[in-house]
Tab-separated table of C-alpha atoms and ligand atoms in Angstrom:
chain	number	residue	atom	x	y	z
A	1	MET	CA	-22.317	10.355	14.891
A	2	THR	CA	-22.960	7.702	17.289
A	3	GLU	CA	-21.962	4.217	16.141
A	4	THR	CA	-25.757	3.309	16.245
A	5	GLN	CA	-25.867	5.934	13.232
A	6	GLU	CA	-22.501	4.665	11.863
A	7	THR	CA	-23.152	1.357	11.655
A	8	LYS	CA	-26.894	1.905	9.707
A	9	GLY	CA	-25.428	4.245	7.301
A	10	GLY	CA	-22.265	2.024	6.781
A	11	SER	CA	-22.143	-1.456	5.442
A	12	PRO	CA	-24.946	-2.992	3.076
A	13	SER	CA	-26.884	-4.895	5.682
A	14	ARG	CA	-27.512	-8.883	5.180
A	15	ARG	CA	-30.836	-7.386	4.337
A	16	ALA	CA	-29.658	-5.228	1.325
A	17	LEU	CA	-27.633	-8.186	-0.209
A	18	ILE	CA	-30.946	-10.261	-0.616
A	19	GLY	CA	-32.741	-7.135	-1.758
A	20	TRP	CA	-34.666	-5.971	1.263
A	21	GLY	CA	-33.560	-2.296	1.016
A	22	GLY	CA	-36.438	-1.215	1.958
A	23	ALA	CA	-37.332	-3.259	4.695
A	24	GLY	CA	-33.672	-2.196	5.821
A	25	LEU	CA	-34.161	1.720	5.537
A	26	ALA	CA	-37.919	1.406	7.122
A	27	LEU	CA	-35.654	0.412	10.218
A	28	GLY	CA	-35.546	2.959	12.945
A	29	ALA	CA	-32.486	3.567	14.649
A	30	ALA	CA	-33.428	1.887	17.562
A	31	ALA	CA	-33.865	-1.708	15.609
A	32	ALA	CA	-30.752	-0.804	13.879
A	33	GLY	CA	-29.246	-0.443	17.452
A	34	GLY	CA	-30.556	-4.212	17.794
A	35	ALA	CA	-28.951	-5.329	15.306
A	36	MET	CA	-25.438	-3.799	16.598
A	37	ALA	CA	-26.147	-5.483	19.969
A	38	MET	CA	-26.837	-8.474	18.237
A	39	ALA	CA	-23.547	-8.917	16.241
A	40	GLU	CA	-21.457	-7.924	19.021
A	41	VAL	CA	-23.217	-10.914	21.139
A	42	GLY	CA	-23.944	-12.991	18.067
A	43	ASN	CA	-20.394	-12.912	16.996
A	44	ASP	CA	-18.735	-13.156	20.307
A	45	VAL	CA	-16.809	-10.353	19.707
A	46	ASP	CA	-13.888	-10.908	22.099
A	47	PRO	CA	-13.725	-7.145	23.617
A	48	ALA	CA	-10.383	-8.265	25.015
A	49	ALA	CA	-9.185	-8.789	21.395
A	50	ALA	CA	-10.489	-5.796	20.381
A	51	ASP	CA	-8.881	-3.420	23.196
A	52	MET	CA	-5.965	-5.159	23.685
A	53	GLY	CA	-3.828	-2.829	21.668
A	54	GLY	CA	-3.110	-4.113	18.268
A	55	ALA	CA	-5.096	-1.684	16.582
A	56	VAL	CA	-3.917	1.722	14.565
A	57	GLU	CA	-6.079	4.691	14.737
A	58	PHE	CA	-8.049	4.434	11.451
A	59	HIS	CA	-8.768	8.535	11.441
A	60	GLY	CA	-6.139	11.068	11.168
A	61	ALA	CA	-4.692	13.856	8.653
A	62	HIS	CA	-2.962	11.064	6.884
A	63	GLN	CA	-3.983	7.860	6.113
A	64	ALA	CA	-2.767	5.173	8.300
A	65	GLY	CA	-0.277	2.677	6.452
A	66	ILE	CA	2.222	5.011	5.152
A	67	ALA	CA	4.163	6.859	8.294
A	68	THR	CA	3.016	3.637	10.381
A	69	PRO	CA	5.465	1.365	11.488
A	70	VAL	CA	5.716	-1.463	8.710
A	71	GLN	CA	3.484	-4.488	9.561
A	72	ASP	CA	4.734	-7.792	8.795
A	73	ARG	CA	2.466	-8.846	6.093
A	74	LEU	CA	0.541	-7.163	3.139
A	75	HIS	CA	-2.302	-7.881	0.760
A	76	PHE	CA	-2.501	-5.663	-1.643
A	77	ALA	CA	-5.067	-5.122	-4.461
A	78	ALA	CA	-6.065	-2.956	-7.829
A	79	PHE	CA	-9.307	-2.896	-8.868
A	80	ASP	CA	-11.145	-1.683	-11.945
A	81	VAL	CA	-14.329	0.081	-11.522
A	82	LYS	CA	-17.416	-1.335	-12.905
A	83	THR	CA	-20.414	0.559	-12.696
A	84	ASP	CA	-20.786	4.022	-14.410
A	85	ASP	CA	-23.365	5.808	-12.117
A	86	ARG	CA	-21.434	8.031	-9.757
A	87	ALA	CA	-23.731	7.837	-6.817
A	88	GLU	CA	-23.598	4.178	-6.670
A	89	PHE	CA	-19.579	4.051	-6.664
A	90	VAL	CA	-19.313	7.010	-3.824
A	91	GLN	CA	-21.809	4.953	-1.939
A	92	MET	CA	-19.381	2.096	-2.172
A	93	LEU	CA	-16.684	4.588	-1.077
A	94	LYS	CA	-18.797	5.479	2.152
A	95	ASP	CA	-19.702	1.655	2.645
A	96	TRP	CA	-15.890	0.677	2.480
A	97	THR	CA	-14.689	3.788	4.878
A	98	GLU	CA	-17.327	2.159	7.594
A	99	ALA	CA	-16.530	-1.509	6.896
A	100	ALA	CA	-12.928	-0.124	7.155
A	101	ARG	CA	-13.245	1.364	10.329
A	102	ARG	CA	-14.287	-1.741	11.723
A	103	MET	CA	-11.990	-4.273	10.923
A	104	THR	CA	-9.006	-1.996	11.615
A	105	ALA	CA	-10.635	-1.961	15.121
A	106	GLY	CA	-10.836	-5.548	15.271
A	107	ARG	CA	-14.068	-5.951	14.659
A	108	PRO	CA	-16.672	-7.878	12.014
A	109	VAL	CA	-18.032	-5.777	8.935
A	110	GLY	CA	-21.570	-4.910	9.011
A	111	GLU	CA	-23.731	-7.062	11.159
A	112	GLY	CA	-21.177	-9.854	11.723
A	113	ALA	CA	-20.264	-13.426	10.255
A	114	TYR	CA	-22.905	-15.736	12.009
A	115	GLY	CA	-25.814	-14.863	14.455
A	116	GLY	CA	-28.665	-12.689	12.106
A	117	LEU	CA	-30.645	-13.924	9.287
A	118	ALA	CA	-30.485	-17.283	8.138
A	119	GLU	CA	-31.887	-16.694	4.721
A	120	ALA	CA	-28.705	-14.023	3.771
A	121	PRO	CA	-24.709	-14.743	3.450
A	122	PRO	CA	-23.665	-12.915	6.900
A	123	ASP	CA	-21.970	-9.211	6.511
A	124	ASP	CA	-18.623	-10.452	6.950
A	125	THR	CA	-16.602	-13.722	5.436
A	126	GLY	CA	-15.999	-14.585	9.226
A	127	GLU	CA	-12.197	-15.834	8.776
A	128	ALA	CA	-11.313	-12.625	11.377
A	129	LEU	CA	-13.101	-13.892	14.028
A	130	GLY	CA	-11.286	-14.091	17.543
A	131	LEU	CA	-8.067	-12.308	15.842
A	132	LYS	CA	-6.638	-9.370	17.360
A	133	PRO	CA	-6.758	-5.818	15.224
A	134	SER	CA	-2.691	-6.942	14.464
A	135	ARG	CA	-2.120	-3.594	13.821
A	136	LEU	CA	-4.282	-3.646	10.503
A	137	THR	CA	-4.029	-0.571	8.176
A	138	LEU	CA	-6.305	-0.220	5.360
A	139	THR	CA	-5.109	2.612	3.133
A	140	ILE	CA	-7.117	3.469	-0.159
A	141	GLY	CA	-5.456	5.239	-3.790
A	142	PHE	CA	-6.924	6.578	-6.548
A	143	GLY	CA	-5.079	5.326	-10.329
A	144	PRO	CA	-5.347	8.006	-13.193
A	145	SER	CA	-7.689	5.842	-15.192
A	146	LEU	CA	-10.534	6.868	-12.733
A	147	PHE	CA	-9.983	10.381	-13.264
A	148	ASP	CA	-11.603	9.559	-16.961
A	149	LYS	CA	-14.966	8.584	-15.114
A	150	PHE	CA	-17.576	9.773	-13.064
A	151	GLY	CA	-16.764	13.544	-14.305
A	152	LEU	CA	-13.230	13.911	-12.460
A	153	HIS	CA	-11.569	14.725	-15.505
A	154	GLY	CA	-10.424	17.882	-14.233
A	155	ARG	CA	-9.331	16.900	-10.813
A	156	ARG	CA	-6.409	14.228	-11.468
A	157	PRO	CA	-3.693	16.223	-10.020
A	158	ALA	CA	-0.433	16.982	-12.502
A	159	ALA	CA	1.889	14.646	-9.631
A	160	LEU	CA	0.001	11.545	-10.200
A	161	ALA	CA	2.061	11.253	-13.636
A	162	ASP	CA	1.816	8.279	-15.909
A	163	LEU	CA	5.038	6.867	-15.608
A	164	PRO	CA	7.010	6.219	-18.847
A	165	ALA	CA	8.610	2.917	-19.930
A	166	PHE	CA	12.179	2.560	-18.401
A	167	PRO	CA	14.652	0.228	-19.962
A	168	GLY	CA	14.359	-3.187	-19.030
A	169	ASP	CA	10.637	-2.981	-18.157
A	170	ASN	CA	8.766	-6.207	-18.924
A	171	LEU	CA	5.539	-5.599	-17.509
A	172	ASP	CA	2.403	-7.733	-17.721
A	173	ARG	CA	-0.147	-5.950	-18.388
A	174	ALA	CA	-2.491	-8.371	-16.403
A	175	ARG	CA	-0.471	-6.754	-13.146
A	176	THR	CA	-0.272	-3.430	-14.094
A	177	GLY	CA	-2.912	-0.112	-13.693
A	178	GLY	CA	-6.038	-0.293	-11.658
A	179	ASP	CA	-8.704	2.733	-11.349
A	180	LEU	CA	-8.265	2.040	-7.400
A	181	CYS	CA	-5.942	0.227	-5.198
A	182	VAL	CA	-6.567	-1.038	-1.604
A	183	GLN	CA	-3.094	-1.616	0.332
A	184	ALA	CA	-3.970	-3.531	3.654
A	185	CYS	CA	-0.959	-3.964	5.875
A	186	ALA	CA	-1.353	-6.293	8.944
A	187	ASP	CA	0.957	-8.897	11.378
A	188	ASP	CA	-1.166	-11.451	10.735
A	189	PRO	CA	-1.549	-12.763	6.939
A	190	GLN	CA	-5.536	-14.029	7.588
A	191	VAL	CA	-6.109	-10.603	9.470
A	192	ALA	CA	-4.640	-8.776	5.858
A	193	VAL	CA	-6.413	-10.993	3.594
A	194	HIS	CA	-9.540	-10.979	5.127
A	195	ALA	CA	-9.885	-7.166	4.808
A	196	ILE	CA	-9.272	-7.233	1.131
A	197	ARG	CA	-11.709	-10.415	0.789
A	198	ASN	CA	-14.627	-8.186	2.516
A	199	LEU	CA	-13.929	-5.008	0.707
A	200	ALA	CA	-13.832	-6.999	-2.704
A	201	ARG	CA	-17.476	-8.223	-1.563
A	202	ILE	CA	-18.673	-5.166	-0.765
A	203	GLY	CA	-17.521	-3.834	-3.772
A	204	PHE	CA	-19.348	-6.698	-5.885
A	205	GLY	CA	-20.789	-5.139	-8.944
A	206	LYS	CA	-19.431	-1.716	-8.449
A	207	VAL	CA	-15.756	-2.763	-8.705
A	208	ALA	CA	-13.694	-5.919	-9.559
A	209	VAL	CA	-10.058	-6.800	-8.637
A	210	ARG	CA	-7.914	-6.631	-11.472
A	211	TRP	CA	-4.789	-7.864	-9.735
A	212	SER	CA	-3.529	-8.418	-6.091
A	213	GLN	CA	-0.561	-9.536	-4.297
A	214	LEU	CA	0.344	-11.061	-1.419
A	215	GLY	CA	3.981	-9.909	0.690
A	216	PHE	CA	6.023	-11.525	3.334
A	217	GLY	CA	8.996	-10.279	5.203
A	218	LYS	CA	8.571	-6.196	5.037
A	219	THR	CA	11.487	-5.313	2.839
A	220	SER	CA	11.754	-1.931	4.526
A	221	SER	CA	11.446	-0.419	7.716
A	222	THR	CA	10.266	2.832	8.950
A	223	THR	CA	11.294	2.203	12.678
A	224	PRO	CA	15.117	2.428	12.468
A	225	GLY	CA	15.325	1.467	15.984
A	226	ALA	CA	14.280	-1.469	15.515
A	227	GLN	CA	16.026	-4.774	13.413
A	228	THR	CA	16.934	-3.606	9.655
A	229	PRO	CA	14.812	-6.562	7.492
A	230	ARG	CA	16.472	-8.151	5.047
A	231	ASN	CA	15.231	-8.465	1.396
A	232	LEU	CA	15.411	-12.237	-0.638
A	233	PHE	CA	18.698	-11.319	-1.943
A	234	GLY	CA	19.921	-11.615	1.428
A	235	PHE	CA	21.199	-8.193	2.106
A	236	LYS	CA	19.523	-5.455	4.787
A	237	ASP	CA	16.943	-3.158	3.338
A	238	GLY	CA	15.552	-0.184	4.562
A	239	THR	CA	18.576	1.300	6.258
A	240	ARG	CA	18.502	4.663	5.211
A	241	ASN	CA	14.390	5.324	4.820
A	242	ILE	CA	12.485	7.988	6.062
A	243	ALA	CA	11.569	7.136	10.213
A	244	GLY	CA	7.547	7.411	10.164
A	245	THR	CA	8.582	9.707	13.238
A	246	GLU	CA	10.626	12.107	11.022
A	247	SER	CA	7.907	14.412	10.763
A	248	ASP	CA	9.967	17.163	9.117
A	249	ARG	CA	11.294	14.974	6.575
A	250	LEU	CA	7.907	13.552	5.748
A	251	LYS	CA	6.049	16.944	5.342
A	252	LYS	CA	9.104	17.773	3.032
A	253	HIS	CA	9.139	14.552	0.731
A	254	VAL	CA	5.923	12.728	1.358
A	255	TRP	CA	2.956	14.693	2.305
A	256	VAL	CA	1.307	16.620	0.039
A	257	GLY	CA	1.492	20.263	1.072
A	258	ASP	CA	-1.174	22.711	1.192
A	259	GLY	CA	-0.750	24.790	-2.464
A	260	ASP	CA	1.365	21.787	-4.320
A	261	GLY	CA	-0.034	21.523	-7.758
A	262	GLY	CA	-2.508	24.605	-7.420
A	263	ASP	CA	-5.620	24.886	-6.509
A	264	GLY	CA	-7.427	21.923	-8.482
A	265	ASP	CA	-5.313	19.858	-6.583
A	266	ALA	CA	-6.205	21.030	-2.902
A	267	TRP	CA	-8.087	17.732	-2.308
A	268	MET	CA	-4.823	15.819	-2.170
A	269	THR	CA	-3.644	18.081	1.077
A	270	GLY	CA	-2.545	15.488	3.401
A	271	GLY	CA	-2.194	12.763	1.305
A	272	SER	CA	0.688	11.014	-0.822
A	273	TYR	CA	1.349	9.460	-3.854
A	274	LEU	CA	2.063	5.721	-4.457
A	275	VAL	CA	4.358	3.835	-6.957
A	276	ALA	CA	3.765	0.032	-7.221
A	277	ARG	CA	6.419	-2.118	-8.863
A	278	ARG	CA	6.259	-5.764	-8.948
A	279	ILE	CA	10.262	-6.635	-9.398
A	280	ARG	CA	11.010	-9.814	-10.192
A	281	MET	CA	14.536	-11.079	-8.704
A	282	ASN	CA	16.517	-13.639	-10.363
A	283	ILE	CA	16.752	-15.847	-7.327
A	284	GLU	CA	18.636	-18.626	-8.722
A	285	THR	CA	21.229	-16.566	-10.713
A	286	TRP	CA	21.990	-14.392	-7.813
A	287	ASP	CA	22.978	-17.497	-5.402
A	288	ARG	CA	25.423	-18.550	-7.618
A	289	THR	CA	26.873	-15.104	-7.742
A	290	PRO	CA	30.313	-14.327	-5.190
A	291	LEU	CA	29.894	-12.803	-2.336
A	292	GLN	CA	32.158	-9.952	-3.146
A	293	GLU	CA	30.015	-9.183	-6.225
A	294	GLN	CA	27.022	-9.225	-4.606
A	295	GLU	CA	28.384	-6.634	-2.080
A	296	ASP	CA	29.547	-4.551	-4.874
A	297	ILE	CA	26.241	-4.401	-6.732
A	298	PHE	CA	24.863	-2.792	-3.110
A	299	GLY	CA	27.579	-1.062	-2.218
A	300	ARG	CA	27.034	-2.292	1.038
A	301	ASP	CA	28.137	-5.634	3.025
A	302	LYS	CA	26.050	-9.009	3.288
A	303	GLY	CA	26.651	-9.315	7.627
A	304	GLU	CA	26.484	-5.830	8.911
A	305	GLY	CA	24.795	-3.741	6.235
A	306	ALA	CA	27.812	-1.386	6.374
A	307	PRO	CA	28.408	1.001	3.542
A	308	VAL	CA	31.997	0.503	1.535
A	309	GLY	CA	34.929	1.174	4.397
A	310	LYS	CA	32.794	1.590	7.071
A	311	ALA	CA	31.904	-0.632	10.257
A	312	LYS	CA	28.648	0.056	11.034
A	313	GLU	CA	25.340	0.016	9.302
A	314	HIS	CA	24.041	3.516	10.090
A	315	ASP	CA	27.779	4.970	9.334
A	316	LYS	CA	27.360	7.845	6.818
A	317	PRO	CA	27.996	5.912	3.270
A	318	PHE	CA	30.976	7.270	1.369
A	319	LEU	CA	29.518	7.337	-2.097
A	320	LYS	CA	32.974	7.361	-4.033
A	321	ALA	CA	34.375	4.527	-2.545
A	322	MET	CA	31.497	2.675	-3.945
A	323	LYS	CA	31.765	1.241	-7.799
A	324	PRO	CA	29.974	3.596	-10.178
A	325	ASP	CA	27.185	1.103	-10.933
A	326	ALA	CA	26.512	0.429	-7.308
A	327	HIS	CA	22.692	0.256	-6.418
A	328	VAL	CA	23.032	2.456	-3.160
A	329	ARG	CA	25.252	5.095	-4.956
A	330	LEU	CA	22.867	5.367	-7.924
A	331	ALA	CA	19.950	5.308	-5.830
A	332	HIS	CA	21.145	7.787	-2.880
A	333	PRO	CA	19.687	11.144	-2.519
A	334	ASP	CA	22.922	13.206	-2.890
A	335	SER	CA	23.857	11.574	-6.489
A	336	ASN	CA	20.093	12.610	-7.217
A	337	GLY	CA	19.759	16.348	-6.261
A	338	GLY	CA	18.324	15.355	-2.792
A	339	ILE	CA	15.151	12.951	-3.928
A	340	THR	CA	14.040	11.259	-1.318
A	341	ILE	CA	10.839	8.689	-1.277
A	342	LEU	CA	10.158	6.477	1.569
A	343	ARG	CA	10.373	2.785	0.625
A	344	ARG	CA	7.052	0.575	2.214
A	345	GLY	CA	7.756	-2.773	-0.123
A	346	TYR	CA	7.570	-6.134	0.577
A	347	SER	CA	8.810	-9.592	-0.343
A	348	PHE	CA	6.774	-12.220	-2.362
A	349	THR	CA	7.212	-15.475	-3.560
A	350	ASP	CA	3.845	-16.386	-5.987
A	351	GLY	CA	5.413	-20.392	-6.536
A	352	THR	CA	7.402	-21.479	-9.154
A	353	ASP	CA	7.296	-20.095	-12.988
A	354	GLY	CA	7.035	-23.523	-14.707
A	355	LEU	CA	10.794	-23.662	-15.781
A	356	GLY	CA	11.908	-24.402	-12.318
A	357	ARG	CA	12.528	-20.748	-10.928
A	358	LEU	CA	10.914	-19.362	-8.263
A	359	ASP	CA	8.552	-16.503	-8.819
A	360	ALA	CA	9.470	-14.576	-6.594
A	361	GLY	CA	10.736	-10.818	-5.532
A	362	LEU	CA	10.273	-7.442	-3.903
A	363	PHE	CA	6.546	-5.853	-4.312
A	364	PHE	CA	8.451	-2.672	-4.014
A	365	LEU	CA	5.958	0.161	-2.690
A	366	ALA	CA	7.290	3.594	-2.489
A	367	TYR	CA	5.559	6.914	-1.093
A	368	GLN	CA	6.418	10.725	-2.231
A	369	ARG	CA	5.081	14.034	-2.769
A	370	ASP	CA	5.358	14.063	-6.099
A	371	VAL	CA	5.879	11.311	-8.609
A	372	ARG	CA	7.435	13.607	-11.268
A	373	GLU	CA	10.059	14.525	-8.414
A	374	GLY	CA	10.210	11.457	-6.405
A	375	PHE	CA	9.822	7.604	-8.296
A	376	ILE	CA	10.199	8.731	-12.021
A	377	PRO	CA	13.995	10.507	-12.003
A	378	LEU	CA	15.300	7.820	-9.410
A	379	GLN	CA	13.985	5.265	-11.499
A	380	ARG	CA	15.261	6.677	-14.748
A	381	ARG	CA	19.159	6.605	-13.359
A	382	LEU	CA	18.664	3.579	-11.494
A	383	SER	CA	17.040	1.641	-14.763
A	384	ALA	CA	20.194	3.031	-16.955
A	385	HIS	CA	22.964	2.409	-14.786
A	386	ASP	CA	21.763	0.139	-11.617
A	387	ALA	CA	24.647	-3.423	-11.470
A	388	LEU	CA	21.075	-4.737	-9.914
A	389	ASN	CA	19.094	-4.531	-13.235
A	390	GLU	CA	20.955	-8.331	-14.272
A	391	TYR	CA	19.365	-9.839	-11.355
A	392	ILE	CA	15.887	-8.184	-11.256
A	393	GLN	CA	13.172	-7.216	-13.694
A	394	HIS	CA	10.070	-5.093	-13.374
A	395	VAL	CA	7.322	-6.912	-13.981
A	396	GLY	CA	4.128	-4.958	-12.710
A	397	SER	CA	3.799	-1.734	-12.184
A	398	ALA	CA	0.845	1.021	-11.045
A	399	VAL	CA	0.519	4.623	-9.573
A	400	PHE	CA	-1.991	5.953	-7.155
A	401	ALA	CA	-3.016	9.065	-5.530
A	402	VAL	CA	-3.367	8.087	-1.797
A	403	PRO	CA	-5.710	10.913	-0.662
A	404	PRO	CA	-5.404	12.378	3.012
A	405	GLY	CA	-6.732	10.501	6.299
A	406	VAL	CA	-10.307	10.312	6.887
A	407	ARG	CA	-10.601	12.658	9.856
A	408	ASP	CA	-13.507	11.705	11.645
A	409	SER	CA	-16.347	9.005	12.157
A	410	GLY	CA	-18.490	11.401	9.651
A	411	ASP	CA	-15.893	11.704	6.886
A	412	TRP	CA	-15.038	8.853	4.222
A	413	TRP	CA	-12.762	7.657	1.560
A	414	GLY	CA	-12.512	10.068	-1.432
A	415	ARG	CA	-14.982	12.987	0.167
A	416	ALA	CA	-12.828	15.685	-0.516
A	417	LEU	CA	-12.607	14.259	-4.420
A	418	PHE	CA	-16.086	13.848	-5.053
A	419	SER	CA	-17.697	16.892	-2.820
A	420	LYS	CA	-18.065	19.753	-5.153
A	421	GLU	CA	-17.353	22.010	-2.008
A	422	ALA	CA	-13.950	20.604	-1.145
B	1	LIG	C1	14.309	-5.889	-6.209
B	1	LIG	C2	14.854	-4.487	-6.376
B	1	LIG	C3	15.535	-3.516	-5.294
B	1	LIG	C4	16.243	-4.181	-4.424
B	1	LIG	C5	16.622	-5.473	-3.979
B	1	LIG	C6	16.756	-3.099	-3.587
B	1	LIG	C7	17.961	-3.048	-2.408
B	1	LIG	C8	18.267	-2.338	-1.812
B	1	LIG	C9	19.386	-2.390	-0.445
B	1	LIG	C10	19.606	-3.769	-0.095
B	1	LIG	C11	19.745	-0.944	-0.505
B	1	LIG	C12	20.205	-0.436	0.905
B	1	LIG	C13	20.159	-0.708	2.306
B	1	LIG	C14	18.943	0.688	2.568
B	1	LIG	O1	19.387	2.200	2.853
B	1	LIG	O2	17.627	0.457	2.292
B	1	LIG	C15	18.612	0.216	-0.699
B	1	LIG	C16	18.508	1.333	-0.603
B	1	LIG	C17	17.910	2.392	-1.697
B	1	LIG	N1	16.872	1.820	-2.883
B	1	LIG	FE1	16.706	-0.176	-3.261
B	1	LIG	N2	16.344	-1.875	-4.112
B	1	LIG	C18	15.509	-2.473	-4.982
B	1	LIG	C19	14.808	-1.442	-6.070
B	1	LIG	C20	14.937	0.299	-5.964
B	1	LIG	C21	14.084	0.846	-6.372
B	1	LIG	C22	13.305	0.610	-7.954
B	1	LIG	C23	14.462	2.017	-6.382
B	1	LIG	C24	13.959	3.179	-6.342
B	1	LIG	C25	13.603	3.823	-7.934
B	1	LIG	C26	15.160	1.957	-4.861
B	1	LIG	C27	15.431	2.949	-3.821
B	1	LIG	C28	16.595	2.891	-2.817
B	1	LIG	C29	16.881	4.183	-1.988
B	1	LIG	C30	16.202	5.428	-2.332
B	1	LIG	C31	17.548	3.494	-0.911
B	1	LIG	C32	18.317	4.325	-0.284
B	1	LIG	C33	19.673	4.669	-0.687
B	1	LIG	C34	20.646	5.844	0.433
B	1	LIG	O3	19.790	6.746	0.778
B	1	LIG	O4	21.504	4.989	0.635
B	1	LIG	N3	15.383	0.658	-4.745
B	1	LIG	N4	18.139	-0.761	-1.732
């Protein structure tokens, strides 16, 4: 498919937005090509900015934003579906895909932010013009409640299990659940925010944002060669994560395999399951906790990040040297029958809570092949025994089926789920 066709069949044009759908449809390929050319010129798209690197390939067997080296910033949004018209929802997914394809390449949505019809709002909101692609990745997920709609009932994978209530959970309903989600990661926060904003705008009337979360300071790395980031408790986080280059471990623990869950779940092959938890961290209490106690809680030292009794961060942990309730001892695969998840979380601070305390914490994101064999048993153990529980509280929660990647320019997010032949 050519770019002209993609653009024509993609994001709603400004004419469509002001009800000129008929006129828009009547446009021939040549006219659509003209609009495209106008967008390129009208928005002063700097070819250097789009081509200068910093763009992550949107197409592939898996969605970008999972094994991709973790970017610095996050804007995550969960949406509720507002339409009961399946065709309208599918068209929105196609429009989203086209917009995502353009934005991840550093291009504006549709006909751009200016230079088009003066009588209509522009297709793109404009705040990312002139910015580099900033390694933007957009990753879509489908929540359990989506499968109650659009005749999808029989297509919900068993691995997309509802999360049980864990001890200590204090979930805010307004920050929990969602029919679908989009995870936007980028090295520039404005690029991530622009992407979610424009998808929400395209989805107007069909979906509405249920909750969203901004994140900074990645708390997990998928690039072990790089310096391990630190979380808001000041400890290195992500030391023993799955690396984006470890294809064997990704295949074993993250990507849904051929035949997982039986025929009905075949549409998920190459996808993954995402658990998102908004975890509030009691910063003020932590900051009054002695260093030794802090290190005991994790089972690692604060400076180097070395496991108890070891000298270097990447030394193999000797779990029995740690306190029985140390976080790392409890979370380590050897304590959990080999359970391994890919962590991709971010720190957040959303101002103060009205009592003078920071509303801050970890927006925990974890990808796995099956939620029943990943997050659920792990969190059962942690929520019951982890010494860290005195300093944290889970206040938001959601789980999503993250479909496989968009293969090429003719493919779209959710095709395998919504197409009968898949
Ligand atoms: C605010 C909450 C949390 C904080 C501050 C935190 C912090 C840490 C830190 C500092 C480490 C050691 C460095 C590393 O290997 O990455 C670690 C390891 C780990 N955490 Fe957490 N964590 C939190 C919540 C969770 C949750 C909810 C889970 C899963 C249910 C989890 C799973 C793990 C795992 C699997 C490891 C690696 C253990 C190993 O292989 O040695 N963490 N975490």
